[in-house]
Structure formats: C-alpha cells, structure tokens
Tab-separated table of C-alpha atoms in Angstrom:
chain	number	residue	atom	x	y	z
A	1	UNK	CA	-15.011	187.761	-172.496
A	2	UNK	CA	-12.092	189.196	-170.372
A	3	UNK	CA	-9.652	187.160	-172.396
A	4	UNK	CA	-11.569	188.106	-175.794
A	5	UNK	CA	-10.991	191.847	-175.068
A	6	UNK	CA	-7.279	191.426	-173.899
A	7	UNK	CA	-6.466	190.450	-177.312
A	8	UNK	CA	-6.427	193.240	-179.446
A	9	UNK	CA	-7.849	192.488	-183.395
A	10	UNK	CA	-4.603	193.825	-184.612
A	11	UNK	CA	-2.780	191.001	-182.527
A	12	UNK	CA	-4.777	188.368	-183.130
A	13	UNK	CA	-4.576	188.860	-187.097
A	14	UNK	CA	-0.817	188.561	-186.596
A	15	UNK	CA	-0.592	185.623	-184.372
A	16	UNK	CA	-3.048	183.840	-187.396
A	17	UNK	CA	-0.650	184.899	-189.749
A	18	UNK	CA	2.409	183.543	-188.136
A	19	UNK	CA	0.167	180.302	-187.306
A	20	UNK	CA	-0.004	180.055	-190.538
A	21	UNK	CA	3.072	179.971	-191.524
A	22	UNK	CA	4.084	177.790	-188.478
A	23	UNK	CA	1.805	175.423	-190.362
A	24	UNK	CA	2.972	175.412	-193.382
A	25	UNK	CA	6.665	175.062	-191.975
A	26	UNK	CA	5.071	172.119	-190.107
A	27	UNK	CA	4.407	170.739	-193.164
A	28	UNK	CA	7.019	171.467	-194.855
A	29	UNK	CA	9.811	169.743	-192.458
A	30	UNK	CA	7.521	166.200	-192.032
A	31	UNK	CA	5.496	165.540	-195.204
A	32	UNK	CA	8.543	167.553	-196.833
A	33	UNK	CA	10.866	164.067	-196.481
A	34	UNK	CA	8.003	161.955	-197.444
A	35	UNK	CA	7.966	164.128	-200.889
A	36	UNK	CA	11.790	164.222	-201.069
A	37	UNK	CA	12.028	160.336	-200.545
A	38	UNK	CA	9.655	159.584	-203.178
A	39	UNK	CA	10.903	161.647	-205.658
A	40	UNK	CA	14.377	160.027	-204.761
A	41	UNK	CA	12.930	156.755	-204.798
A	42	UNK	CA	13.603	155.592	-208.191
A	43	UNK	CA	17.110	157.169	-207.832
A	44	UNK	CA	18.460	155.523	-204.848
A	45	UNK	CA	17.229	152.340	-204.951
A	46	UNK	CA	18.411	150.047	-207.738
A	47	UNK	CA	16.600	146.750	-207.055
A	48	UNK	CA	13.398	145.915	-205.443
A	49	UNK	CA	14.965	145.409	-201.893
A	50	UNK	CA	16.344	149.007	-201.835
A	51	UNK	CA	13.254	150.312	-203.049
A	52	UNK	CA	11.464	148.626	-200.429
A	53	UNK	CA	13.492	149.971	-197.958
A	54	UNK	CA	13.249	153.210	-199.466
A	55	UNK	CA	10.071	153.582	-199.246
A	56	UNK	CA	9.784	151.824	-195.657
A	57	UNK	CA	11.735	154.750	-194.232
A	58	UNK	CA	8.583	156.591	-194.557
A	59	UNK	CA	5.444	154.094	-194.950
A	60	UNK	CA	5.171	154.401	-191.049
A	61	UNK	CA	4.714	158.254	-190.775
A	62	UNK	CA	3.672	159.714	-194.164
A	63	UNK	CA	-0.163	160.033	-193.181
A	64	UNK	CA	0.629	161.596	-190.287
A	65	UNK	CA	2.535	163.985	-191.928
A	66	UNK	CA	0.326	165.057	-194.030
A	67	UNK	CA	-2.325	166.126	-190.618
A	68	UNK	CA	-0.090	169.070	-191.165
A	69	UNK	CA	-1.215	170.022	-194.865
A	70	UNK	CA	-4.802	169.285	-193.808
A	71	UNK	CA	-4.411	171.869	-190.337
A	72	UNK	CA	-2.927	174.539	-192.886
A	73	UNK	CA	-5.680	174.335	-195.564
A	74	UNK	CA	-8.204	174.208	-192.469
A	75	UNK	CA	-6.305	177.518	-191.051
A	76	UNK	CA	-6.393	179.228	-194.605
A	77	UNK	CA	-10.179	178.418	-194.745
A	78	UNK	CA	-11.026	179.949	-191.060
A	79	UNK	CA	-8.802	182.381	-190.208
A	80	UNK	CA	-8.354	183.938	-194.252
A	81	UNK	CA	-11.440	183.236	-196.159
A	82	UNK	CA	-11.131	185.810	-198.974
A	83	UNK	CA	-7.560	184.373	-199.394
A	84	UNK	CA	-9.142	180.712	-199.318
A	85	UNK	CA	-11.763	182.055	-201.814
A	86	UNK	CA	-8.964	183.565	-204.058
A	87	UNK	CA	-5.943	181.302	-204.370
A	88	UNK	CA	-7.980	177.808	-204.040
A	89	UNK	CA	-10.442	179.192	-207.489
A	90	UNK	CA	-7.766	180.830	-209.370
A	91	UNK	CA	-5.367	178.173	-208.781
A	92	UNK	CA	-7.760	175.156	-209.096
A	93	UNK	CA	-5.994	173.114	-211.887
A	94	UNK	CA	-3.114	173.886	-209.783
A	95	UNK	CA	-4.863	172.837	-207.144
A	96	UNK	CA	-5.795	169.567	-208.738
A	97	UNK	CA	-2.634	168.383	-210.588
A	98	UNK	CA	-1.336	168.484	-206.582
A	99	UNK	CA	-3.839	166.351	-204.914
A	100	UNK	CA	-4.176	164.171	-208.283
A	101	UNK	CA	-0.189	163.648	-207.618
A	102	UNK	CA	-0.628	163.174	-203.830
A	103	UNK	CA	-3.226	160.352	-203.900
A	104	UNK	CA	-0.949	158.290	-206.284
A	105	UNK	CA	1.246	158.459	-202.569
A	106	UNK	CA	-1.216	155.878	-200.915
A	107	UNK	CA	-2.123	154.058	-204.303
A	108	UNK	CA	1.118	153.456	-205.007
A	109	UNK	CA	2.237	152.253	-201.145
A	110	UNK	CA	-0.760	150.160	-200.889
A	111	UNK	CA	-0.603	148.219	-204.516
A	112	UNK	CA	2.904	148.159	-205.600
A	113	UNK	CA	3.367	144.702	-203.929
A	114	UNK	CA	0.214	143.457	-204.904
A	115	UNK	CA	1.372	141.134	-207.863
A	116	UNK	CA	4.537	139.635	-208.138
A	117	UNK	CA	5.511	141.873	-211.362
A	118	UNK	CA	8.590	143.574	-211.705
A	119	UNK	CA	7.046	145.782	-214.023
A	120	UNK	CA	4.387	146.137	-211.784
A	121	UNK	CA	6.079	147.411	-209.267
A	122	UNK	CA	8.363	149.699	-211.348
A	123	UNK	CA	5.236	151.691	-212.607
A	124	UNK	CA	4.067	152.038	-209.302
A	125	UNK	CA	7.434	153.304	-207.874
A	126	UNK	CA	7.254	156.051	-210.906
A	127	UNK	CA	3.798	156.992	-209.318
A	128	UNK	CA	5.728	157.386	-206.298
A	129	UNK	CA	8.025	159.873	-207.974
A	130	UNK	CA	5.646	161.442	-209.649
A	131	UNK	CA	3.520	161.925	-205.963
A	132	UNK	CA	6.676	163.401	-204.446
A	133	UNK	CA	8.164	165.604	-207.297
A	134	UNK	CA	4.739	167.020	-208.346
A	135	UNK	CA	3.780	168.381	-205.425
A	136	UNK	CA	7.331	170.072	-203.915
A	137	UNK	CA	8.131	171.748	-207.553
A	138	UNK	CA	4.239	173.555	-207.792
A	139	UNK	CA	4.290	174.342	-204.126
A	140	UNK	CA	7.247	176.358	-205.018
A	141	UNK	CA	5.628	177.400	-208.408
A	142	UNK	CA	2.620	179.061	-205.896
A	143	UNK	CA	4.802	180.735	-203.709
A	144	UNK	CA	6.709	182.025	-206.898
A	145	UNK	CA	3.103	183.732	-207.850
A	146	UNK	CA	2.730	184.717	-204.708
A	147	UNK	CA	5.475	187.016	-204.888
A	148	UNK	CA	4.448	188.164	-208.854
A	149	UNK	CA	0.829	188.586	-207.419
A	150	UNK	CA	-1.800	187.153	-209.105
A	151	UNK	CA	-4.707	188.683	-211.858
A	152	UNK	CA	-7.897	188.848	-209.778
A	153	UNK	CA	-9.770	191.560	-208.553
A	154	UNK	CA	-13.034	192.114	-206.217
A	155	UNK	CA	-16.402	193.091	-206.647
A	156	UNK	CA	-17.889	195.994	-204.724
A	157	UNK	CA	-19.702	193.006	-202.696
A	158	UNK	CA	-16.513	191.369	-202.376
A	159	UNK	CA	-16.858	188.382	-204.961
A	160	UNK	CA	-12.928	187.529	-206.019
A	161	UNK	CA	-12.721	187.429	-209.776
A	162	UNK	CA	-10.058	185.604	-211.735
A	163	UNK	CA	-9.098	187.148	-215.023
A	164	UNK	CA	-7.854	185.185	-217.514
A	165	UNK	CA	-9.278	181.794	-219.727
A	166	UNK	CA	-9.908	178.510	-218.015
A	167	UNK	CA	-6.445	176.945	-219.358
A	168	UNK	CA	-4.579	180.044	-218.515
A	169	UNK	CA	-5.253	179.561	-214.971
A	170	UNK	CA	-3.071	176.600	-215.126
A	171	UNK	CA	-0.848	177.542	-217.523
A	172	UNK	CA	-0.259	181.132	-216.674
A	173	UNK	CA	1.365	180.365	-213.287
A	174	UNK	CA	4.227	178.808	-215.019
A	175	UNK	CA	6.189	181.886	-215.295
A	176	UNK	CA	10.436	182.189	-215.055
A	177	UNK	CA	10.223	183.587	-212.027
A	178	UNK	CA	7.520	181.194	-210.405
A	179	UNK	CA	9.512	178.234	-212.030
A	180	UNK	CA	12.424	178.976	-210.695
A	181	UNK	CA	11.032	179.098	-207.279
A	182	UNK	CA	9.511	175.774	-208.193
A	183	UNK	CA	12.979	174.709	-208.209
A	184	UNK	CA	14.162	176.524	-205.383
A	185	UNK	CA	11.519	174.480	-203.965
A	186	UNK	CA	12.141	170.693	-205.479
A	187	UNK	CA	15.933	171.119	-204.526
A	188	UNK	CA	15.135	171.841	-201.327
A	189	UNK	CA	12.977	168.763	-200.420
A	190	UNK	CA	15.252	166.346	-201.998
A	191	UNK	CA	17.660	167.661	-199.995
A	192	UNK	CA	15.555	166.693	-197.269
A	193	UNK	CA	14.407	163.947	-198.139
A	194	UNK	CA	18.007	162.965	-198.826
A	195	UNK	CA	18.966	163.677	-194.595
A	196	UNK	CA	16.480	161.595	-193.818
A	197	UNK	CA	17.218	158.586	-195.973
A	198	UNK	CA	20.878	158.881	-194.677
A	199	UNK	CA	18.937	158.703	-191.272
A	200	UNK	CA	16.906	156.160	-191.853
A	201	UNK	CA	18.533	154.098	-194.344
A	202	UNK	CA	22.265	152.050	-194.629
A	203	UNK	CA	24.021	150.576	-197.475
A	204	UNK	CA	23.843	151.821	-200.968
A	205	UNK	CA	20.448	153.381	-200.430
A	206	UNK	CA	22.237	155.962	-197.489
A	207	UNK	CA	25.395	156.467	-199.865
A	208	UNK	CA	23.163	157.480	-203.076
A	209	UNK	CA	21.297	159.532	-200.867
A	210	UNK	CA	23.683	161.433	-199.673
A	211	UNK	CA	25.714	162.406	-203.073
A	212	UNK	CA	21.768	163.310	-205.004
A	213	UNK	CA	21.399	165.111	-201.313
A	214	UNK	CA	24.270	167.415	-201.940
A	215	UNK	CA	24.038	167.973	-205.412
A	216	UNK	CA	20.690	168.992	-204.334
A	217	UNK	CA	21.471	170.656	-201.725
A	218	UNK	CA	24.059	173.271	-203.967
A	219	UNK	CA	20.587	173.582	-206.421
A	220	UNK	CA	18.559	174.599	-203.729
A	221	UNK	CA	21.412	177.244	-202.646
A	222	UNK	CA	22.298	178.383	-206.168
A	223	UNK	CA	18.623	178.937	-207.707
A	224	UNK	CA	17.419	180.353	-203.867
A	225	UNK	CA	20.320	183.349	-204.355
A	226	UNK	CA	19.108	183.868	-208.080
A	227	UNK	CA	15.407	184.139	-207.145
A	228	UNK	CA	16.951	186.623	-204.410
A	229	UNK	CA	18.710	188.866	-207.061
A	230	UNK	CA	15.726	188.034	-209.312
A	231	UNK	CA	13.081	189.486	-206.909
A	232	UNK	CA	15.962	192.583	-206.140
A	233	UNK	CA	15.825	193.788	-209.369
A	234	UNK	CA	13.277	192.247	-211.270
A	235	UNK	CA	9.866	191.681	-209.436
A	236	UNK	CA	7.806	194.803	-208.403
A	237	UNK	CA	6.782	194.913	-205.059
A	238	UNK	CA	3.044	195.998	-203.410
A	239	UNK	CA	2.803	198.708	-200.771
A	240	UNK	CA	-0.020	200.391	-198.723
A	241	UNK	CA	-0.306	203.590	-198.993
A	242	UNK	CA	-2.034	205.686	-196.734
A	243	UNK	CA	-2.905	205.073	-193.646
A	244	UNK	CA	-2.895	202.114	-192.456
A	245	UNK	CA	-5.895	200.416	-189.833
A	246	UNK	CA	-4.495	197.422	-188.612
A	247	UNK	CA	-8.109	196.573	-186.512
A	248	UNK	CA	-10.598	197.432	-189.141
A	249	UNK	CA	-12.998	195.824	-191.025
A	250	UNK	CA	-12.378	192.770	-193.020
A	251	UNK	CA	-12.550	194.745	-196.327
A	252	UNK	CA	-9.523	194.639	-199.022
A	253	UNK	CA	-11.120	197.420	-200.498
A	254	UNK	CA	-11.091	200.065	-197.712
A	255	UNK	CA	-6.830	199.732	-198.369
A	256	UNK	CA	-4.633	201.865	-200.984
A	257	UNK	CA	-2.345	199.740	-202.758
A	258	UNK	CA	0.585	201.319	-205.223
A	259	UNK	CA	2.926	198.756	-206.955
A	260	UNK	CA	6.466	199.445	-207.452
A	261	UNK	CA	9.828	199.409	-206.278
A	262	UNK	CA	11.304	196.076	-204.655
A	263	UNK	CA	9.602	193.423	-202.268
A	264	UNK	CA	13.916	193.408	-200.749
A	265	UNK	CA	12.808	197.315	-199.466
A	266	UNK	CA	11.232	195.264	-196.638
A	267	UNK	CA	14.928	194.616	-195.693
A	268	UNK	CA	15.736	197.702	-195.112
A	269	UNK	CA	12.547	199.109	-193.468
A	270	UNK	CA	12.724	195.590	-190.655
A	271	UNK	CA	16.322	194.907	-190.696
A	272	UNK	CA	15.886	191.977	-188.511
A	273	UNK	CA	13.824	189.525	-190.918
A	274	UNK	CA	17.701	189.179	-192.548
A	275	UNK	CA	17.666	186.393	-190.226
A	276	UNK	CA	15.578	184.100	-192.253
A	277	UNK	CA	17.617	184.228	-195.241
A	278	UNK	CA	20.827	183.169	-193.267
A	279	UNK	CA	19.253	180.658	-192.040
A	280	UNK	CA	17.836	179.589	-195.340
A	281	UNK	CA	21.817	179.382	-196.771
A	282	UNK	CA	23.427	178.437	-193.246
A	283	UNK	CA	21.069	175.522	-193.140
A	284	UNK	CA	21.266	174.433	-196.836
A	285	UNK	CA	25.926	174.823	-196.020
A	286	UNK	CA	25.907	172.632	-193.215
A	287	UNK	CA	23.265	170.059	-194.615
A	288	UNK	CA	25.194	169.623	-197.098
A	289	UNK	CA	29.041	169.501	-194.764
A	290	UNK	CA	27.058	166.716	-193.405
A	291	UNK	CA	25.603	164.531	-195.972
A	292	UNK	CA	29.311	164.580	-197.024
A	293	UNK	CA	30.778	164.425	-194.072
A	294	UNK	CA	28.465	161.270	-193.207
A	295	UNK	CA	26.438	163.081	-190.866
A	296	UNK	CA	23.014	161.871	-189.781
A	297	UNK	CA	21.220	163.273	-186.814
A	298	UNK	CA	22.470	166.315	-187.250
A	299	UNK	CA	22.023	166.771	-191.190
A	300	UNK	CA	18.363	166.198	-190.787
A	301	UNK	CA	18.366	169.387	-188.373
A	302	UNK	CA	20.281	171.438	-190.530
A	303	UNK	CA	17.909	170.451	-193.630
A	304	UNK	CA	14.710	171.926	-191.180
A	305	UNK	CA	16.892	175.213	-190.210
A	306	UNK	CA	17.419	175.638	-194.144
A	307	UNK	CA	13.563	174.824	-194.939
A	308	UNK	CA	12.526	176.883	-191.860
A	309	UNK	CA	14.230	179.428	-193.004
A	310	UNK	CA	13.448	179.753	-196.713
A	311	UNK	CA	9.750	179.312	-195.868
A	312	UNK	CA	9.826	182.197	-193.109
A	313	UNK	CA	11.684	184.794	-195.970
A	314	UNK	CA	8.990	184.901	-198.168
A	315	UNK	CA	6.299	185.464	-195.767
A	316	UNK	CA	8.698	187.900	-193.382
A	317	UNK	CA	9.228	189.718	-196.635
A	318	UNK	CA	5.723	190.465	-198.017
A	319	UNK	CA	4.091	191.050	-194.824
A	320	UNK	CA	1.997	192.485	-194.355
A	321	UNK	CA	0.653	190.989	-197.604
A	322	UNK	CA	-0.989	187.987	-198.399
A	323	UNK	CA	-1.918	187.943	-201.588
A	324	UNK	CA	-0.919	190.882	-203.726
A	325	UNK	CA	-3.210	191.373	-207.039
A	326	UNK	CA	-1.546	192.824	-210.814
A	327	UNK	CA	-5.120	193.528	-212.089
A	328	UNK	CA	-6.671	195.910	-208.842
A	329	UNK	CA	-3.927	196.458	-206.636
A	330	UNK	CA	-6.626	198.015	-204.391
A	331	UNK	CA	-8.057	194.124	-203.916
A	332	UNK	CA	-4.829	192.742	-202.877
A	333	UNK	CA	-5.363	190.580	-199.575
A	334	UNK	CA	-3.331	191.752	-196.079
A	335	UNK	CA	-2.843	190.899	-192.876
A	336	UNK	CA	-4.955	193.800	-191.852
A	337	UNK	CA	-8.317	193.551	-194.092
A	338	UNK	CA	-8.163	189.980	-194.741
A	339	UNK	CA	-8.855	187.896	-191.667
A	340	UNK	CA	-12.161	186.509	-190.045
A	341	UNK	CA	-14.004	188.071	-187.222
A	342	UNK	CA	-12.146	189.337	-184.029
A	343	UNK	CA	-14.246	186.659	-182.159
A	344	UNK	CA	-13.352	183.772	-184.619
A	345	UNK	CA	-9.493	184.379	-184.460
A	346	UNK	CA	-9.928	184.071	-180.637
A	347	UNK	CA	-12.124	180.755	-180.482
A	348	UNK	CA	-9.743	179.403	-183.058
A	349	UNK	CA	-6.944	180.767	-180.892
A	350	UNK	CA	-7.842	179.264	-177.716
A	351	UNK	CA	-8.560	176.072	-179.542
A	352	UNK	CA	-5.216	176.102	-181.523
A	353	UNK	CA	-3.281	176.501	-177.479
A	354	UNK	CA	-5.438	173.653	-176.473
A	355	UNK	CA	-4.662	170.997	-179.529
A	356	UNK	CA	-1.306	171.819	-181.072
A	357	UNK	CA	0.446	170.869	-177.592
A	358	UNK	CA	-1.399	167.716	-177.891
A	359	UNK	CA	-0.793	167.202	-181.784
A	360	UNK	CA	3.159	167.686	-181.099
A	361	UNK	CA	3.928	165.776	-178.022
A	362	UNK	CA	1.911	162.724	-180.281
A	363	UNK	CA	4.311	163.219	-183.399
A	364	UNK	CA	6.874	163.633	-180.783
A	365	UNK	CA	6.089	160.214	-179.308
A	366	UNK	CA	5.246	158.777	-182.661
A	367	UNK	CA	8.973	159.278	-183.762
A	368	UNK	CA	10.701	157.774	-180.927
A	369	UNK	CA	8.771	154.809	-181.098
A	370	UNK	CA	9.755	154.634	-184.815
A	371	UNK	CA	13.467	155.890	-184.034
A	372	UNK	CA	16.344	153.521	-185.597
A	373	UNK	CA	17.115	152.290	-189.287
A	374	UNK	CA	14.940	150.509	-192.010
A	375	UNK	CA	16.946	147.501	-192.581
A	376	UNK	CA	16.731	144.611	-194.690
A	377	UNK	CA	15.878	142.281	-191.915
A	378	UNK	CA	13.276	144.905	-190.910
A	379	UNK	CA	11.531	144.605	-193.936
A	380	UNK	CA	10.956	140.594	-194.799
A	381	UNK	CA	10.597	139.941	-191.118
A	382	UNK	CA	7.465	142.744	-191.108
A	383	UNK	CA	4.445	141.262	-192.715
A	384	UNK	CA	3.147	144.637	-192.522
A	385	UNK	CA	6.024	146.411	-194.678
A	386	UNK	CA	5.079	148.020	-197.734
C-alpha cells in the first residue's frame, strides 16, 4: 500500500494515457507492415512466386503482431471504460467492417494455396488487400473523428448515448476531414509496409516496393500537412474551462467543456509537443531518401520515427482529451474524469512493468531468429510456407 499511495491519481491517469498510446504505436509499427504488405500485395508481386514471397515476408510474424492490437483494446477496456463504452457502440459498424477485413488476413494465408487454381489464389490475394487496406484507411478515418468529436452525450447515471440512425453511425464518420486522415493514414502504412518489403524481399518484389513506397511515402507527407492546415483553420477545438481536478472522481460530467478556437492552440500553450510533428515529416523525408536511395535497415527505422511520430501528434495535441463530444460538450471524455479507479490503474500498472519487459525482449528475440530475406529458395524448400 506504500507503493499505491506514492502514486498520485493524477499520475497514474497520465502514465495510462501515454500507455496507451505506447500501445497503439506498438501496433502501429509491427501489425502496421503486415497491413502495408498486404495491401501492396497485389501490386508488387506479378506472378504467383512473388506473391508468395510477398506474403512470406510476413506469414512468420503477423499474429504476433497483432498481440499488440489485442493489449490496446484490453488497455482501452480497463484503464478507460466510459471511452470503451463510447467509441466501441457508436462506432460498431466501424468496428465491424475492421475485424470483418482483418479475419480475411488468416483466411486468406491459410487457403490461398489450398487448390491448385490460379484464380483461386488471385481472389484470395484480393482478400489479402482488402485485410490490409481496410483496416489502415478506417483507423485513420477514427482518429479523423476523434479530432471532429463525435455526437454522443451522457445520462445523469452516466449511460453514453449515440445520436444519430443506425446507418448513420457508419456512414456519418466518413466526413472530408476524417477521410482525409484515412489517407494520411493508408499512405503511411504502405509506406511501411513498403521498408519492410525492401527489407525482407529482393528482386522485382524489393524494386516495386520501393517506387509504390515513395510515391506513398510523398501521400502520406502531402495529405498529413493538409490535415495540419485543415485542423488550423478549419476544425474547432474542445477546452476545459474552469477549474480543472486532475484526481477527482471518474465523472465527465463534473467538467466544463466550451468548444471553439483551434486544437493547433495546444502548440502554443506546450511548445514542446512540436516535436512530434517533425518527427512525423523528418521520418516520412528520410524513408523515403532511402527507399530511393536503396536503403534497407535503415528505411524501416525511419518509416517507425515517421509513424511514431504522427501517432504521438494527435494524442500530444488533444490532451488532455480523449474523446471530445459535438452534441454535450460537458460529456466529452478526459484524461482527468475518464479513467478507472486509483487502485485499478496501479494493479494494472504494476502488472504492465512486470509483462511488457517480457512481451518485448520475446518480439525482440522473435525477430532475430527470423532476421534475413524471403527468397525463392526459402519458399519451395519450406513445406511450411504460405
């Protein structure tokens, strides 16, 4: 209980928050290649040897990967239930057309060699696609409501309440802005998954990757400045007002919220988070000096900086909110009013020190075992290649 008291409410709700986004990062950077290859698969690989290489590159480590998207939906649902309650009810369609599009991913692995159909195998590669290029473009789409803030409000027993019809819930989060994060987002992961392929890959597969990878890569920059300027000048932002109890009861509705002026004020108020934005465009520059420069090891580390970085603006610049409402401003979720219990952040704390050392130095381990190219020789000599 000595430990429990040392660490304040107020810290522990930040340390959750920035876990959080650690874990989404974490996501992000492994499963993020695994989405990028497949949606590049049909792209870079012209004949069924390239396309089993392709997809080789990642058949070893994808469900691993995705331990990451599991630990962030697990964080959301302990350490932020009213935003767990919020974004995975309003967003359910959303919600589904995701997982729908990431358990074609295994499917499509698992049967695409089972008859010996060119065909076949062709509409199972398009499932691939469609598993990688679904998920990375409504990720971004999310994040792009995130920053519009979404119609729901609270009851005075906090219930969350989603306004609008059953379709609209689906359809209403395809906004400009939110689509053009979507893209910020897509451009971004093919990017990535473009590195790794010139990693991981040789030949024609590792010289297509690397000229979609740029092209990419010069998206990702372009539409991540607009949505920038976009959110400068045409997004409202969310503000408390009032004071301000940072180790208070979970309660949204105890806060003030006003919206207006810009989300970019944040800039100004912590002029430090500027670092997260340079290394969102520093990391997207050099990727893509290296992808043409023929670059490997160090392309794939640039690609992280830039995702690392992109990732860490959005949440550096809403903080402390969450989830910011347009229908009751008042039941907009924070940092401060949003989290579990003081003594549930600190169990899940102490856990979280205990595991994630052990969960990193086995993905460490994982990929140095697996280090070195997919090559054609790799793959017919494997009876265990995809």
């Amino acid at each position: 209980m000595i430990l429990h008291d040392l660490f304040t409410f107020e810290f522990l709700r930040v340390v959750w928050w920035a876990l959080l986004g650690v874990l989404l990062i974490g996501f992000a950077l492994t499963d993020g290649f695994d989405m990028g290859v497949g949606a590049l698969l049909p792209f870079v690989g012209k004949n069924g040897m390239e396309r089993r290489i392709t997809i080789n590159t990642i058949g070893p480590v994808w469900e691993g990967n995705q331990v990451w998207f599991i630990l962030g939906g697990g964080a959301i649902f302990a350490a932020w239930p009213p935003l767990y309650a919020v974004s995975f009810s309003g967003f359910y369609l959303a919600m589904f057309a995701v997982l729908a599009a990431l358990i074609l991913r295994p499917v499509g692995f698992k049967y695409r060699s089972k008859r010996d159909s060119q065909a076949w195998r062709n509409g199972w590669d398009w499932a691939l696609f469609v598993g990688g290029a679904v998920p990375a473009l409504l990720f971004g789409v999310a994040v792009g409501n995130v920053l519009l803030g979404v119609p729901f409000h609270l009851t005075p027993d906090l219930m969350p309440m989603y306004d609008g019809t059953f379709y609209g819930k689906f359809l209403g989060l395809l906004r400009p802005f939110a689509l053009l994060a979507g893209v910020v987002s897509l451009s971004m992961l093919l990017m990535h998954g473009a590195a790794w392929l010139t990693l991981k890959a040789e030949g024609p597969v590792q010289e297509r990757a690397r000229k979609i990878g740029t092209v990419a890569g010069i998206v990702a920059a372009a539409s991540y400045a607009l949505a920038g300027v976009w959110l400068a000048i045409g997004v409202d932002g969310f503000a408390i007002v009032g004071e301000v109890v940072k180790d208070g009861p979970s309660n949204p509705l105890y806060s003030e919220v006003a919206r207006g002026g810009s989300w970019i004020s944040a800039y100004a108020e912590r002029p430090w988070i500027i670092i997260a934005p340079v290394m969102g465009f520093a990391g997207i520059a050099m990727a893509v000096m290296g992808l043409r420069a023929g670059r490997e090891v160090s392309t794939l580390l640039w690609s992280k900086l830039a995702i690392t970085g992109i990732i860490s603006s959005v949440g550096l610049t809403m903080f402390p909110f969450i989830l910011p409402s347009t229908v009751d401003t008042n039941s907009s979720l924070t940092v401060w009013d949003s989290s579990s219990s003081h003594l549930t952040l600190f169990v899940m704390l102490v856990m979280a020190l205990i595991f994630m050392p052990i969960i990193l130095a086995y993905t460490s381990w994982v990929y140095k075992v697996l280090w070195g190219k997919v090559t054609e020789a790799d793959v017919t000599g494997n009876p265990t290649s995809y």
